[in-house]
Short mmCIF file of C-alpha atoms and ligand atoms in Angstrom, two decimals:
data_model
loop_
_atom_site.label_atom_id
_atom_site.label_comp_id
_atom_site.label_asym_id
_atom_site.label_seq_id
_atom_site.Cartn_x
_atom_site.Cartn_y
_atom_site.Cartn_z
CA UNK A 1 60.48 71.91 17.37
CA UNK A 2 57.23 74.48 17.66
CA UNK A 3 55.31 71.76 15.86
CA UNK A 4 55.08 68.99 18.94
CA UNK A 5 51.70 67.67 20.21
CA UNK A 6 51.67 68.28 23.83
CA UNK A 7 51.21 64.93 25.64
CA UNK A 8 48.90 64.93 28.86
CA UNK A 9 50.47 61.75 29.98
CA UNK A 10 54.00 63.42 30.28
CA UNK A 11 53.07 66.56 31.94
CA UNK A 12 53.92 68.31 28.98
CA UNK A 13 53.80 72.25 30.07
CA UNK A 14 56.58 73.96 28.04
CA UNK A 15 57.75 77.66 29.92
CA UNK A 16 57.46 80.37 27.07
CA UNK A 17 58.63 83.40 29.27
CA UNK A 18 62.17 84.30 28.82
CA UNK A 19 61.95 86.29 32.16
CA UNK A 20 61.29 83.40 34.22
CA UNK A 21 63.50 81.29 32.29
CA UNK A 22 65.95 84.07 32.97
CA UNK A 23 65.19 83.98 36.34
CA UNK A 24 65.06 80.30 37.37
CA UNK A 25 68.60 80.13 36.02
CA UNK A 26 69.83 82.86 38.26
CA UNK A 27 68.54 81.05 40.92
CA UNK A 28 70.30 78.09 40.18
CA UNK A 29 73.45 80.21 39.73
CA UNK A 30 75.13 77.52 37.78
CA UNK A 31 79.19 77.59 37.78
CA UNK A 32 81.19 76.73 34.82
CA UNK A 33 82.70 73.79 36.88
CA UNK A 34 79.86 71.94 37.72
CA UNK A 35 77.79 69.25 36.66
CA UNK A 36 73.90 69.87 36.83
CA UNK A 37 70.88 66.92 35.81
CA UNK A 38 68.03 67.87 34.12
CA UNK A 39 65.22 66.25 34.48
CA UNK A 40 62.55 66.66 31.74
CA UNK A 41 64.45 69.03 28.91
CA UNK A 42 61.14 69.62 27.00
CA UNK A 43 61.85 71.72 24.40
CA UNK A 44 64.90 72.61 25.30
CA UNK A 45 63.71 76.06 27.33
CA UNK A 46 65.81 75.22 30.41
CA UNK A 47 68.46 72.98 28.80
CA UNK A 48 69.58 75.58 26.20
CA UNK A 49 70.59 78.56 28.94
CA UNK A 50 72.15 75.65 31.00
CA UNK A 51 74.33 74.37 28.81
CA UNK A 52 76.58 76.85 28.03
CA UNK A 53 77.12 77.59 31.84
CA UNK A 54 78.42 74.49 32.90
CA UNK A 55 81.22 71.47 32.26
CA UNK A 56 78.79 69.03 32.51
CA UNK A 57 74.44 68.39 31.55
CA UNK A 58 72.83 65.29 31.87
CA UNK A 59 69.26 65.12 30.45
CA UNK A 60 66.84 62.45 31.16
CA UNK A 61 63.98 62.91 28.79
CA UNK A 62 60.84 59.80 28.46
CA UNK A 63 59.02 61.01 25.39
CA UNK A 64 60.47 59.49 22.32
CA UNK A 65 59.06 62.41 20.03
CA UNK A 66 61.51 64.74 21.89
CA UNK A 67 64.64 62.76 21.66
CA UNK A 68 65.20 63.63 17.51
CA UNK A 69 64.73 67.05 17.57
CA UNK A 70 67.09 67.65 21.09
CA UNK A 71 69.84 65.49 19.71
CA UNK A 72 69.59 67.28 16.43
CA UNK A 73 70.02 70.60 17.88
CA UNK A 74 72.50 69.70 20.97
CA UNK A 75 74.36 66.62 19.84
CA UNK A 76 77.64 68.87 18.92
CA UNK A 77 77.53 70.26 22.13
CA UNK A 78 80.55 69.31 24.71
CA UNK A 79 78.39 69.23 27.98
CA UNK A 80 75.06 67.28 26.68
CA UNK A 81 74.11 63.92 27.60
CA UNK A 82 70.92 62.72 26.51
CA UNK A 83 69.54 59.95 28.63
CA UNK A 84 65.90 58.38 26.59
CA UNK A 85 64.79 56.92 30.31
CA UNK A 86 62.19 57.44 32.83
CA UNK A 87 63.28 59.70 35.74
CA UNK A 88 60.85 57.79 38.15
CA UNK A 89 63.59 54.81 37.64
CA UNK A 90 66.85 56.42 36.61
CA UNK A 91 69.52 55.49 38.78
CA UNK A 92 70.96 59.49 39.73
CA UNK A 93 74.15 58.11 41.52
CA UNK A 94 75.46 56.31 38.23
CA UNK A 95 76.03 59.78 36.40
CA UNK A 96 78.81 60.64 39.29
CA UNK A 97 82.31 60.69 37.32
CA UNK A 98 85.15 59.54 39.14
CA UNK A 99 86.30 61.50 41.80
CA UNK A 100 82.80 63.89 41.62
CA UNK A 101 80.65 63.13 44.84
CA UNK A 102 77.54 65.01 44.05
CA UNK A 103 75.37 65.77 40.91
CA UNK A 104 72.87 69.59 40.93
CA UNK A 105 69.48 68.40 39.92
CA UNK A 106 67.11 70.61 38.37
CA UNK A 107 63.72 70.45 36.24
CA UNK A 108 60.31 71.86 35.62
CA UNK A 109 58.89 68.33 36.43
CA UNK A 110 56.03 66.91 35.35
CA UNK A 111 53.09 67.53 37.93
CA UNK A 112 51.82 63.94 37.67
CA UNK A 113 54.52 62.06 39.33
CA UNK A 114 56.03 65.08 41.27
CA UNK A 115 55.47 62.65 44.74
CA UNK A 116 57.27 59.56 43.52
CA UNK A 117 59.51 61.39 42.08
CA UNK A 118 60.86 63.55 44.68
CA UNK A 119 60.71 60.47 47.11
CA UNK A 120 63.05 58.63 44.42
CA UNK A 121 65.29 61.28 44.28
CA UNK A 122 65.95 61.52 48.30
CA UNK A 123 67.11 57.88 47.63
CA UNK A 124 70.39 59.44 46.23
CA UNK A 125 70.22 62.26 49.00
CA UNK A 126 73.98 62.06 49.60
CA UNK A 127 75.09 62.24 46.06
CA UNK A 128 73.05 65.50 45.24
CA UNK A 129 74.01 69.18 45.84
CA UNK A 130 70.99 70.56 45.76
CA UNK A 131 67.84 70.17 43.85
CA UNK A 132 66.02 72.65 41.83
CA UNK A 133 61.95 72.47 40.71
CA UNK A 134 58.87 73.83 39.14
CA UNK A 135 56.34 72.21 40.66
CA UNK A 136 52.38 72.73 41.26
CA UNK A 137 52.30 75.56 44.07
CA UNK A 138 50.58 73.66 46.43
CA UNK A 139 52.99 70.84 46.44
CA UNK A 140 55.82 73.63 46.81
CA UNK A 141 53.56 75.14 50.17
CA UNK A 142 53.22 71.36 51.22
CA UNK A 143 57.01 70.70 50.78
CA UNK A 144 58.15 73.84 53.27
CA UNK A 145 55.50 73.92 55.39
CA UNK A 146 55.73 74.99 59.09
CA UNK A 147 54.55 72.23 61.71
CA UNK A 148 50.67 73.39 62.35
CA UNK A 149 49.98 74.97 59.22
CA UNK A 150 47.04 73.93 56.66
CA UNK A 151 49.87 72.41 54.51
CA UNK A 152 52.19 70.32 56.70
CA UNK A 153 51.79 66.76 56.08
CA UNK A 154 53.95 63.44 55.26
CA UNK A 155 55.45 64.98 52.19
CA UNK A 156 56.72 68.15 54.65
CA UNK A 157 58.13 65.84 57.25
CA UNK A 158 59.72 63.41 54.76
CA UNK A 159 61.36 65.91 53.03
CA UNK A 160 62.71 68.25 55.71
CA UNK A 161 63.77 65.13 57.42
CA UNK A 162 66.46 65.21 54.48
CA UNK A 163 66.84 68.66 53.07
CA UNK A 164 66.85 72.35 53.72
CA UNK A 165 63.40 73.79 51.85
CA UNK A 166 63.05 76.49 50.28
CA UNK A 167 59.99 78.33 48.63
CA UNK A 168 62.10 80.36 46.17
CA UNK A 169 59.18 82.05 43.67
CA UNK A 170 55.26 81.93 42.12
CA UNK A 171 55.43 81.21 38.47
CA UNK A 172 51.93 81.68 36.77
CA UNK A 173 49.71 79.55 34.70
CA UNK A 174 49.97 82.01 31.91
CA UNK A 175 53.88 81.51 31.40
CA UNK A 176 53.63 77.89 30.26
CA UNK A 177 52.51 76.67 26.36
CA UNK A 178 49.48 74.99 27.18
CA UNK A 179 48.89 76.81 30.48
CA UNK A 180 48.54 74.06 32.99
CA UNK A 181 45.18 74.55 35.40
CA UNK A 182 47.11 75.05 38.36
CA UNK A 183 49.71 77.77 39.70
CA UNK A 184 53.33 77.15 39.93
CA UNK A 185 55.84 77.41 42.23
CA UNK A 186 60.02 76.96 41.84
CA UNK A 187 61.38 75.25 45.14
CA UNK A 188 65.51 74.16 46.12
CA UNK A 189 65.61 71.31 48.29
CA UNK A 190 69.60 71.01 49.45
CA UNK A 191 70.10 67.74 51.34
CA UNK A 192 71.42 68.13 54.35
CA UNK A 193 75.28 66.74 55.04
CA UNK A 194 74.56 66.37 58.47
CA UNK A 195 70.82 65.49 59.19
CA UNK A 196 69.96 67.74 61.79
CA UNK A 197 68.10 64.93 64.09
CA UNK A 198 68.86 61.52 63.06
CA UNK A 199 66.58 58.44 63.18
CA UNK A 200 68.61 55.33 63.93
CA UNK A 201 66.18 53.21 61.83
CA UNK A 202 64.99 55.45 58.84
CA UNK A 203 62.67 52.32 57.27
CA UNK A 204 61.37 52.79 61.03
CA UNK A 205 61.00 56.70 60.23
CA UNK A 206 59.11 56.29 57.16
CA UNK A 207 56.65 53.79 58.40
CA UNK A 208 56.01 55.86 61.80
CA UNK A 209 55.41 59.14 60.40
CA UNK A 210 52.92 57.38 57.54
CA UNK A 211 50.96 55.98 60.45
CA UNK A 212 51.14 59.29 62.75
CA UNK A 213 49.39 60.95 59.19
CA UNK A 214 47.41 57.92 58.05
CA UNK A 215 43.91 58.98 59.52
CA UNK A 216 44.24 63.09 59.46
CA UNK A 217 41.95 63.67 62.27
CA UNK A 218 42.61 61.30 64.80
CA UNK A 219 45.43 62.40 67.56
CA UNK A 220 48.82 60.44 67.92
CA UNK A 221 47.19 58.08 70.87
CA UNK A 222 44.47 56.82 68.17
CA UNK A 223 47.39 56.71 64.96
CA UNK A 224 50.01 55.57 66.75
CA UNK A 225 48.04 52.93 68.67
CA UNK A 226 50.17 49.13 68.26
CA UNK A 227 53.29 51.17 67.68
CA UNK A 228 53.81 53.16 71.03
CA UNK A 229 51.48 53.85 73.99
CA UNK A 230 50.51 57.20 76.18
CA UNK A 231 53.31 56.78 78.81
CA UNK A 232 55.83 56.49 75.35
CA UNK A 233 54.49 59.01 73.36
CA UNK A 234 54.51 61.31 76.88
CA UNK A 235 58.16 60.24 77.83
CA UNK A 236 59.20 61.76 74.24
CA UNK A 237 57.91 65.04 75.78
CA UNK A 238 54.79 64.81 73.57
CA UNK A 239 51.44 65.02 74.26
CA UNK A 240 49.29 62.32 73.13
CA UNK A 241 46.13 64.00 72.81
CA UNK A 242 47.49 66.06 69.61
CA UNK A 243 47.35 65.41 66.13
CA UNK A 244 50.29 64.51 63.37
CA UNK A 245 50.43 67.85 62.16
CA UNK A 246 51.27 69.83 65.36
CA UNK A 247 54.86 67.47 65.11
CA UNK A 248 58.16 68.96 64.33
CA UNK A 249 60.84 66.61 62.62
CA UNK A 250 62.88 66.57 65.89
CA UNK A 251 59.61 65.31 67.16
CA UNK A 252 59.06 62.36 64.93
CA UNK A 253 63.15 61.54 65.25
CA UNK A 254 62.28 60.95 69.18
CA UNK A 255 59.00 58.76 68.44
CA UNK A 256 60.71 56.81 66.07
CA UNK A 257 63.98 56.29 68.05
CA UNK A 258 61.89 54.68 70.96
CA UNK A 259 59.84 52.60 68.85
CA UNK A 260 63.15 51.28 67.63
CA UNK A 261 64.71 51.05 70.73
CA UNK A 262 61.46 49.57 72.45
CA UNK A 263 59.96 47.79 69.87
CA UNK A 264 60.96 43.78 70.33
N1 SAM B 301 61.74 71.66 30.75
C1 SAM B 301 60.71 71.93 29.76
C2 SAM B 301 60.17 73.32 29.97
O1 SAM B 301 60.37 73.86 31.07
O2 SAM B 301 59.56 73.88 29.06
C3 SAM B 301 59.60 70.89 29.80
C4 SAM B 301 58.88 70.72 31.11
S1 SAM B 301 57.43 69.70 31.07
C5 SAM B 301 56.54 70.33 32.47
C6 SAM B 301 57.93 68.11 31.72
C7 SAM B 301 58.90 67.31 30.85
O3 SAM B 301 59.20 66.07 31.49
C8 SAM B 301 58.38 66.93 29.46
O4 SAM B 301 59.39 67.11 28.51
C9 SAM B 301 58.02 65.45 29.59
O5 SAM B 301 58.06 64.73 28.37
C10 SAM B 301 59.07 64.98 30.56
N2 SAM B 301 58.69 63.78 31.34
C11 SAM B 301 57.46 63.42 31.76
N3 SAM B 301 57.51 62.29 32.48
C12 SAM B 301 58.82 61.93 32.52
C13 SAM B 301 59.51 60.83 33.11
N4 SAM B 301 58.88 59.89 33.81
N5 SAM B 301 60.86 60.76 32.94
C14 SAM B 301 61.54 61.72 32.23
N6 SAM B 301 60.91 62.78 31.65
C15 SAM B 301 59.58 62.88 31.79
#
């Protein structure tokens, strides 16, 4: 398998530290019960500890050049299930067996579609445990940011709407066959089975907090203008005069509830 080309396109960044290997897996503390999805098997340097840990791996791989060589070497295995798709697509609530309600997800992920991909993923919120990734370090920072902080944005609120975050370790550049140009980070996102606040229209949620964040320096009266005005914005126990980023979920719940309570 050492002879692969490394493809750009896919984000290919293979971990060659058994250390962090090591220690990703602890973190995912996988039980011999359960059934975990991995997204992006690589070469296998995730997939291979996994598998003899649990009743159940799923492994959605895209690169066609990959699928040969991990069939050859796992296809006897009880627990694999190779899946040749595109995780951006993959429908995550069709691998529940009957009677399971949720799936574990985990992956180094390709950097390139890290976004979509987690936003995909939240789709199938209810059916997941708890998610596991590498990601670029920044994204990780962005993910669990605090409200007011450099970092928090759209992808902070989004997510934290849904899950617990959780900034779990640095993993650096050196620790990956090529190195990638960026540091690492692994993060667990658990949904939440009770949202702490609850939007009563979530398309409504999505669309207000892109438009709170759509022009980064203008304050919630300028964003949010066409959507809800001073004395609304006030009456949520919010001043106007702020920007996005000063917002706490709770805080984007109450927008969004009046603008669907008040917006016909
Ligand atoms: N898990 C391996 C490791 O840690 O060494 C490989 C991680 S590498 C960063 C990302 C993997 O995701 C590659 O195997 C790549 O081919 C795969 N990949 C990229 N885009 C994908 C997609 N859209 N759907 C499924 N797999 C994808």
């Amino acid at each position: 398998m050492s002879k692969h080309q490394h493809k750009k396109e896919f984000g290919q960044n293979f971990l060659n530290n058994p250390r962090i290997i090591q220690q990703i897996v602890a973190h995912i503390a996988p039980k011999p019960d359960q059934h975990l999805v991995e997204i992006g098997p690589g070469e296998a340097a995730l997939t291979a500890p996994l598998l003899d840990k649990v009743r159940k791996l799923d492994i959605i791989e895209i690169d066609n050049d990959l699928i040969g060589p991990l069939t050859k070497r796992f296809a006897q295995h009880p627990a694999f299930f190779l899946h040749h798709a595109d995780a951006l697509s993959f429908n995550y609530a069709s691998l529940l067996d009957p009677n399971e309600t949720q799936i574990r997800v985990v992956g180094n992920l390709p950097y390139n579609i890290s976004s979509p991909l987690l936003f995909h993923l939240l789709d199938s919120a209810a059916q997941i445990q708890d998610m596991h990734f590498m990601l670029q370090k920044e994204v990780v920072e962005r993910i669990t940011a605090a409200p007011g902080s450099k970092t928090y944005g759209r992808l902070s609120v989004m997510l934290q709407y849904s899950c617990l975050t959780e900034f779990l370790f640095e993993v650096g550049p050196e620790n990956f066959t090529p190195p990638p140009k960026v540091d690492s980070a692994i993060v667990r996102l658990t949904p939440y089975k009770t949202r702490p606040f609850v939007a009563n229209n979530e398309k409504d949620f999505q669309d207000l907090v892109r438009q709170a964040f759509s022009q980064k320096r203008k304050t919630l009266r300028n964003n949010l203008k066409g959507w809800l005005d001073e004395t609304q914005i006030t009456a949520c126990g919010i001043d106007p005069g702020i920007r996005a980023e000063r917002l706490t979920v709770e805080d984007f719940v109450n927008l969004t509830n009046r603008y669907t309570a008040e917006k016909l």
